[in-house]
C-alpha atoms as an extended CHARMM CRD file, in Angstrom:
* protein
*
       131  EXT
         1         1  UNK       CA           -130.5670000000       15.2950000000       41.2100000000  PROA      1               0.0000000000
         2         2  UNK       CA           -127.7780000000       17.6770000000       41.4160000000  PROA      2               0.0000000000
         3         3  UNK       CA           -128.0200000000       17.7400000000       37.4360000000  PROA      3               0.0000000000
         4         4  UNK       CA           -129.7540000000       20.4650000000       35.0270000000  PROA      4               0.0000000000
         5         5  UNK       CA           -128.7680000000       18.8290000000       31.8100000000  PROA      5               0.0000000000
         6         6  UNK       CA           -127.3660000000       15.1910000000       30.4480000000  PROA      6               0.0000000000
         7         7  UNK       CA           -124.1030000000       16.2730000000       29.4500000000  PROA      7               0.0000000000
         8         8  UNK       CA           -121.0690000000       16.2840000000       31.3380000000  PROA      8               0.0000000000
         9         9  UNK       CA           -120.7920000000       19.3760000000       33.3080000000  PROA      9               0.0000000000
        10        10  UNK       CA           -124.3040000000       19.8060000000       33.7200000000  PROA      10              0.0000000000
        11        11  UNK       CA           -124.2210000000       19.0290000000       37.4580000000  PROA      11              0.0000000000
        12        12  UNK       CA           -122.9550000000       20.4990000000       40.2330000000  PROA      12              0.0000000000
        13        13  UNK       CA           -119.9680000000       17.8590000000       40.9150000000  PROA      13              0.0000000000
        14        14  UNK       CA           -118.9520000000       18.5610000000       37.5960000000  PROA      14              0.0000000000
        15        15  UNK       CA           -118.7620000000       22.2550000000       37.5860000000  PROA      15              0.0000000000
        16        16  UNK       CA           -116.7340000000       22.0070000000       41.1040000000  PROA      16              0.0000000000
        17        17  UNK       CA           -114.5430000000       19.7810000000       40.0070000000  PROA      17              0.0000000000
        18        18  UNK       CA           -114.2560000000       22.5160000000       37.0680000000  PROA      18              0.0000000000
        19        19  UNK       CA           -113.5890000000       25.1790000000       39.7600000000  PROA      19              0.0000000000
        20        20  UNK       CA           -110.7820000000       22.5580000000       41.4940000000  PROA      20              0.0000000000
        21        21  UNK       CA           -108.9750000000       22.2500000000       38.5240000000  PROA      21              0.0000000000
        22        22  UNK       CA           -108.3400000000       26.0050000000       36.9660000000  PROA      22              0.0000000000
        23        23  UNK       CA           -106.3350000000       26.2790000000       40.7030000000  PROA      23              0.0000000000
        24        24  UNK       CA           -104.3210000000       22.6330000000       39.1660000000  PROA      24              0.0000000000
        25        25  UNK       CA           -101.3940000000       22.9660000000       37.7520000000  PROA      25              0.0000000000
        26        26  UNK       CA           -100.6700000000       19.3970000000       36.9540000000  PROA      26              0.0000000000
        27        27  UNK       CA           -102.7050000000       16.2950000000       35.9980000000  PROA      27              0.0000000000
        28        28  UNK       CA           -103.0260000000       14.8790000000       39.7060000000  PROA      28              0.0000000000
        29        29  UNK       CA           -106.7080000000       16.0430000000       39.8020000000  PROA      29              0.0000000000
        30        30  UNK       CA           -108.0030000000       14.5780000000       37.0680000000  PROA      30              0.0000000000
        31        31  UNK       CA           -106.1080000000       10.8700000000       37.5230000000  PROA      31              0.0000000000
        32        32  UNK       CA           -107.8040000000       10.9210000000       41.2280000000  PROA      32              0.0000000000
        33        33  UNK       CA           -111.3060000000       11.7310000000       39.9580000000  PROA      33              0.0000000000
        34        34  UNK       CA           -110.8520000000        8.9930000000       37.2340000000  PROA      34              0.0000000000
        35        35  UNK       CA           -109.0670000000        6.1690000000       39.8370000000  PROA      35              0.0000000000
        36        36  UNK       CA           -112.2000000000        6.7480000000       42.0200000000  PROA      36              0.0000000000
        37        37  UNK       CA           -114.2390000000        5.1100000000       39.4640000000  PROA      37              0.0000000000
        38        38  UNK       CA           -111.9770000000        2.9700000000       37.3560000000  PROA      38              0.0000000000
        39        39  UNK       CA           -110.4600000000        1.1680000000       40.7460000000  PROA      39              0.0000000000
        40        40  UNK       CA           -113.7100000000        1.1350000000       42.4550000000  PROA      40              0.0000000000
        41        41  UNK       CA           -115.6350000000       -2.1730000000       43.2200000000  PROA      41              0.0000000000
        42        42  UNK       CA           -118.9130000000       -2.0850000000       40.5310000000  PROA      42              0.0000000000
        43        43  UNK       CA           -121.0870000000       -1.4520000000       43.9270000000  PROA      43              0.0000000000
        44        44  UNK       CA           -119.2460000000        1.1910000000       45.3460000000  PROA      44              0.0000000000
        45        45  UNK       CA           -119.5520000000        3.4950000000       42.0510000000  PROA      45              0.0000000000
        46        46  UNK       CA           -120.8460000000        6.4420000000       43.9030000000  PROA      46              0.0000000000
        47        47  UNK       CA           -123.2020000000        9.3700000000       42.0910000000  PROA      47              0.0000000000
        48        48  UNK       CA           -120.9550000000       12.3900000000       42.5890000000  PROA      48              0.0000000000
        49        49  UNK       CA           -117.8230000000       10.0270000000       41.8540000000  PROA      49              0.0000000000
        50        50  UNK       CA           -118.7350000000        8.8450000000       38.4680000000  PROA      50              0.0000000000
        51        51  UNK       CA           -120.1670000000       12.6850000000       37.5020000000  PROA      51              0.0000000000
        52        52  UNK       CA           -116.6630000000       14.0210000000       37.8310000000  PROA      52              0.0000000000
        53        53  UNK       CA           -114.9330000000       11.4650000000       36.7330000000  PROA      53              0.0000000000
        54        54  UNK       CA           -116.8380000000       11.9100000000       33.3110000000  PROA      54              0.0000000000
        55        55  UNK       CA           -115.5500000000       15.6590000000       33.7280000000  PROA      55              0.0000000000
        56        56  UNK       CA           -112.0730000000       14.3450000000       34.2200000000  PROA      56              0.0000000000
        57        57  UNK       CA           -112.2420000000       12.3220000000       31.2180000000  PROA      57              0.0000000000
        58        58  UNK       CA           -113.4550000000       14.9320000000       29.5210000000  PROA      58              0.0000000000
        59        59  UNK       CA           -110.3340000000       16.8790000000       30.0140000000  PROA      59              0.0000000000
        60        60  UNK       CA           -108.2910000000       13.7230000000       28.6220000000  PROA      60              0.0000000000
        61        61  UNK       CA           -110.3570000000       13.4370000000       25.6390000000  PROA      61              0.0000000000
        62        62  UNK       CA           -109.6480000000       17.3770000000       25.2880000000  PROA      62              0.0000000000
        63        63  UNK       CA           -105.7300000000       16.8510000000       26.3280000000  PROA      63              0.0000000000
        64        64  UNK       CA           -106.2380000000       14.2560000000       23.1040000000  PROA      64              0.0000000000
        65        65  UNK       CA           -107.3620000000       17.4540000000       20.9210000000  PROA      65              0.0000000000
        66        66  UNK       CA           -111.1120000000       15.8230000000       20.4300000000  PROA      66              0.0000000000
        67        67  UNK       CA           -112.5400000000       18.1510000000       23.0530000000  PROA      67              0.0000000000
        68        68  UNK       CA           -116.1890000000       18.0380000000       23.4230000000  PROA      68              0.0000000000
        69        69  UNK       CA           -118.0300000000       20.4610000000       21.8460000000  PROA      69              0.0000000000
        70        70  UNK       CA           -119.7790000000       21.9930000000       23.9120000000  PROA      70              0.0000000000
        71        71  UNK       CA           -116.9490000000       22.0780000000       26.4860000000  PROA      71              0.0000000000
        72        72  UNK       CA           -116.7320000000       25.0310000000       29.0990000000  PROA      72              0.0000000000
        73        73  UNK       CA           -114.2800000000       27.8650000000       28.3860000000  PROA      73              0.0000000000
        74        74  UNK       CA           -112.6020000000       27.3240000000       31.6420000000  PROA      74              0.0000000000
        75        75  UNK       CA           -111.6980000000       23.4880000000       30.3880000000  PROA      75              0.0000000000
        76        76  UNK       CA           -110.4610000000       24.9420000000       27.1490000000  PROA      76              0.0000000000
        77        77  UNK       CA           -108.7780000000       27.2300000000       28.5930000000  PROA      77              0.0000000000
        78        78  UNK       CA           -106.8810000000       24.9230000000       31.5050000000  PROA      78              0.0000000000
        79        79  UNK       CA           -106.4120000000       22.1620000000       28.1780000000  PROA      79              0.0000000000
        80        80  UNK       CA           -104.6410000000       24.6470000000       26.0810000000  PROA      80              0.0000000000
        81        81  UNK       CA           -101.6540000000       25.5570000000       28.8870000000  PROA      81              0.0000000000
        82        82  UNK       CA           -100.9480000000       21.3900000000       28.9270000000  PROA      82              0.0000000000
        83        83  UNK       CA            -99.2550000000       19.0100000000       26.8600000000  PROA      83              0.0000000000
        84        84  UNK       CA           -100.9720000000       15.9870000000       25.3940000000  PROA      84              0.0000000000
        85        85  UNK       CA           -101.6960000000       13.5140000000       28.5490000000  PROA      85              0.0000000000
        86        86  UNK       CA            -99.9620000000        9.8550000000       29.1220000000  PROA      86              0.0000000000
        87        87  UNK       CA           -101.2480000000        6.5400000000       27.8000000000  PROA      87              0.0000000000
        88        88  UNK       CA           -101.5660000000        5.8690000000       31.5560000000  PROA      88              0.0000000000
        89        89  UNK       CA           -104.2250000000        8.6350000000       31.5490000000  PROA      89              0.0000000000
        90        90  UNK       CA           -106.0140000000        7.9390000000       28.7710000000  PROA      90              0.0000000000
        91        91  UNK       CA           -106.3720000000        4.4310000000       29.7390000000  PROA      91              0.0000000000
        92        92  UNK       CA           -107.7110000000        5.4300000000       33.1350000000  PROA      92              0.0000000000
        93        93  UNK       CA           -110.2620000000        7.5300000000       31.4180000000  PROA      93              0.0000000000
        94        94  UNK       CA           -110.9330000000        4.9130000000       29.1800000000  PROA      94              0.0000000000
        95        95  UNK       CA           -112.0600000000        2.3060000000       32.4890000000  PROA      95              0.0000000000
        96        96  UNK       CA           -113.6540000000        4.9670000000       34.0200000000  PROA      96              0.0000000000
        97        97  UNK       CA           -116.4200000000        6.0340000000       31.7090000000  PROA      97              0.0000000000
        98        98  UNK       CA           -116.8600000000        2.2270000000       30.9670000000  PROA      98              0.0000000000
        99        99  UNK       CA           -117.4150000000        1.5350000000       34.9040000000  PROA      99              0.0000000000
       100       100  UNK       CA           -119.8340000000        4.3880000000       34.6580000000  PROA      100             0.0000000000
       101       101  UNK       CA           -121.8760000000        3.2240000000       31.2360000000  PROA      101             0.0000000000
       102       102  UNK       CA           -121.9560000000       -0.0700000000       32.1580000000  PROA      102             0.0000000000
       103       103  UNK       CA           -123.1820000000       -0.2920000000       36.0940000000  PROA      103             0.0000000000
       104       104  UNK       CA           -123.0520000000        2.6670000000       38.5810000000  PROA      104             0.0000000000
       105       105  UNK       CA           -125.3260000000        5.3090000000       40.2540000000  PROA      105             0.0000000000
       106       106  UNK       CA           -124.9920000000        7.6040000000       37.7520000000  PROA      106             0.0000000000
       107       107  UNK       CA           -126.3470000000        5.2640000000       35.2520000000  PROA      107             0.0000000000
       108       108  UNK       CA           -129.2440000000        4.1060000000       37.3480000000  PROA      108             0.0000000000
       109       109  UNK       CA           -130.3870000000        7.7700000000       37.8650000000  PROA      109             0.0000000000
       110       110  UNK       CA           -130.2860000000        8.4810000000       34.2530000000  PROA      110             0.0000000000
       111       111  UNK       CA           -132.0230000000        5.6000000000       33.0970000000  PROA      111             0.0000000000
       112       112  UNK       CA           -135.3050000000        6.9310000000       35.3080000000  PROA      112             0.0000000000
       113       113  UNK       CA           -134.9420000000       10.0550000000       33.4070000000  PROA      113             0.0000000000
       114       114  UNK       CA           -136.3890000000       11.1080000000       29.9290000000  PROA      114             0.0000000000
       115       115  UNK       CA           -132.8980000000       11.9920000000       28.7320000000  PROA      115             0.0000000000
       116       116  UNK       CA           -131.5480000000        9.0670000000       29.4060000000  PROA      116             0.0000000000
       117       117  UNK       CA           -130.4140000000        8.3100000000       25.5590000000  PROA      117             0.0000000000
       118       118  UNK       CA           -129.5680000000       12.3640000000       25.1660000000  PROA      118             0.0000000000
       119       119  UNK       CA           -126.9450000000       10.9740000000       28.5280000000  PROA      119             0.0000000000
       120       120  UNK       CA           -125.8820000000        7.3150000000       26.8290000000  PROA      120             0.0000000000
       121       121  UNK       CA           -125.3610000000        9.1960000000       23.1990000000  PROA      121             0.0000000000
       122       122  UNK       CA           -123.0330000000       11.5960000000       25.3990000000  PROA      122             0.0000000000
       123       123  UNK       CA           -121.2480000000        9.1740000000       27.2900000000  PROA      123             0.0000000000
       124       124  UNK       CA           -120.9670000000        6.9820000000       23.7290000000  PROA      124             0.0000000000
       125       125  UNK       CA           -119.1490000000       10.1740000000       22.1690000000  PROA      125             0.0000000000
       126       126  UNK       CA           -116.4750000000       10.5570000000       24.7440000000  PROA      126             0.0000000000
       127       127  UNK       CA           -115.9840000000        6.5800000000       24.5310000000  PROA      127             0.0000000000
       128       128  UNK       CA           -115.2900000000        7.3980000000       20.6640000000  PROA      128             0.0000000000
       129       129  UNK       CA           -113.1040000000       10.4420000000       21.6990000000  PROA      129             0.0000000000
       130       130  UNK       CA           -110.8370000000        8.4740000000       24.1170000000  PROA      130             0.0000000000
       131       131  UNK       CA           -110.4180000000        5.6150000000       21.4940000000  PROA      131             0.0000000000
């Protein structure tokens, strides 16, 4: 599964994209991980795609000062050098974990898992942090 845990950057895709962006010094990363998902056709939401883009939105919900938390070091750490993030962005983030909740490969896998409401009750908090 790629995945030790239900939350966000409990998977490996996550925790890369993690790596990816402490080298970032602007916001490109994390508005490609989130138009991956949020532009994609509802069939072509891809596993690894929709894990980092709920690590991406994660970082706008942060940039929005309701960080997660439970949120790695490294995230708080990158989130505290930037300014609050654009509409745009928080929009983006906003489709994105919807695609995800709602009908993609990430939600399928969960929903064969036993922590399949600890994932939902995750994904349902960053929904309420992006509002």
């Amino acid at each position: 599964m790629g995945a030790w845990g239900p939350k966000p950057f409990e998977n490996d895709a996550a925790s890369e994209f993690l790596v990816d962006l402490e080298e970032a010094e602007d916001l490109t990363e994390v508005e490609e991980a989130l138009e991956a998902v949020a532009e994609a056709e509802e069939d072509a939401l891809e596993l690894d795609d929709c894990r980092v883009a709920i690590a991406a939105a994660e970082i706008v919900a942060g940039l929005k000062k309701k960080p997660a938390e439970d949120l790695p070091e490294e995230a708080l750490t990158w989130i505290s050098e930037r300014e609050a993030p654009p509409r745009r962005l928080v929009t983006l983030a906003r489709a994105a974990v919807t695609a995800v909740k709602v009908s993609s490969e990430l939600r399928d896998e969960w929903r064969e898992q036993e922590a399949f409401e600890q994932w939902m009750e995750a994904i349902e908090d960053l929904e309420d942090r992006l509002a």
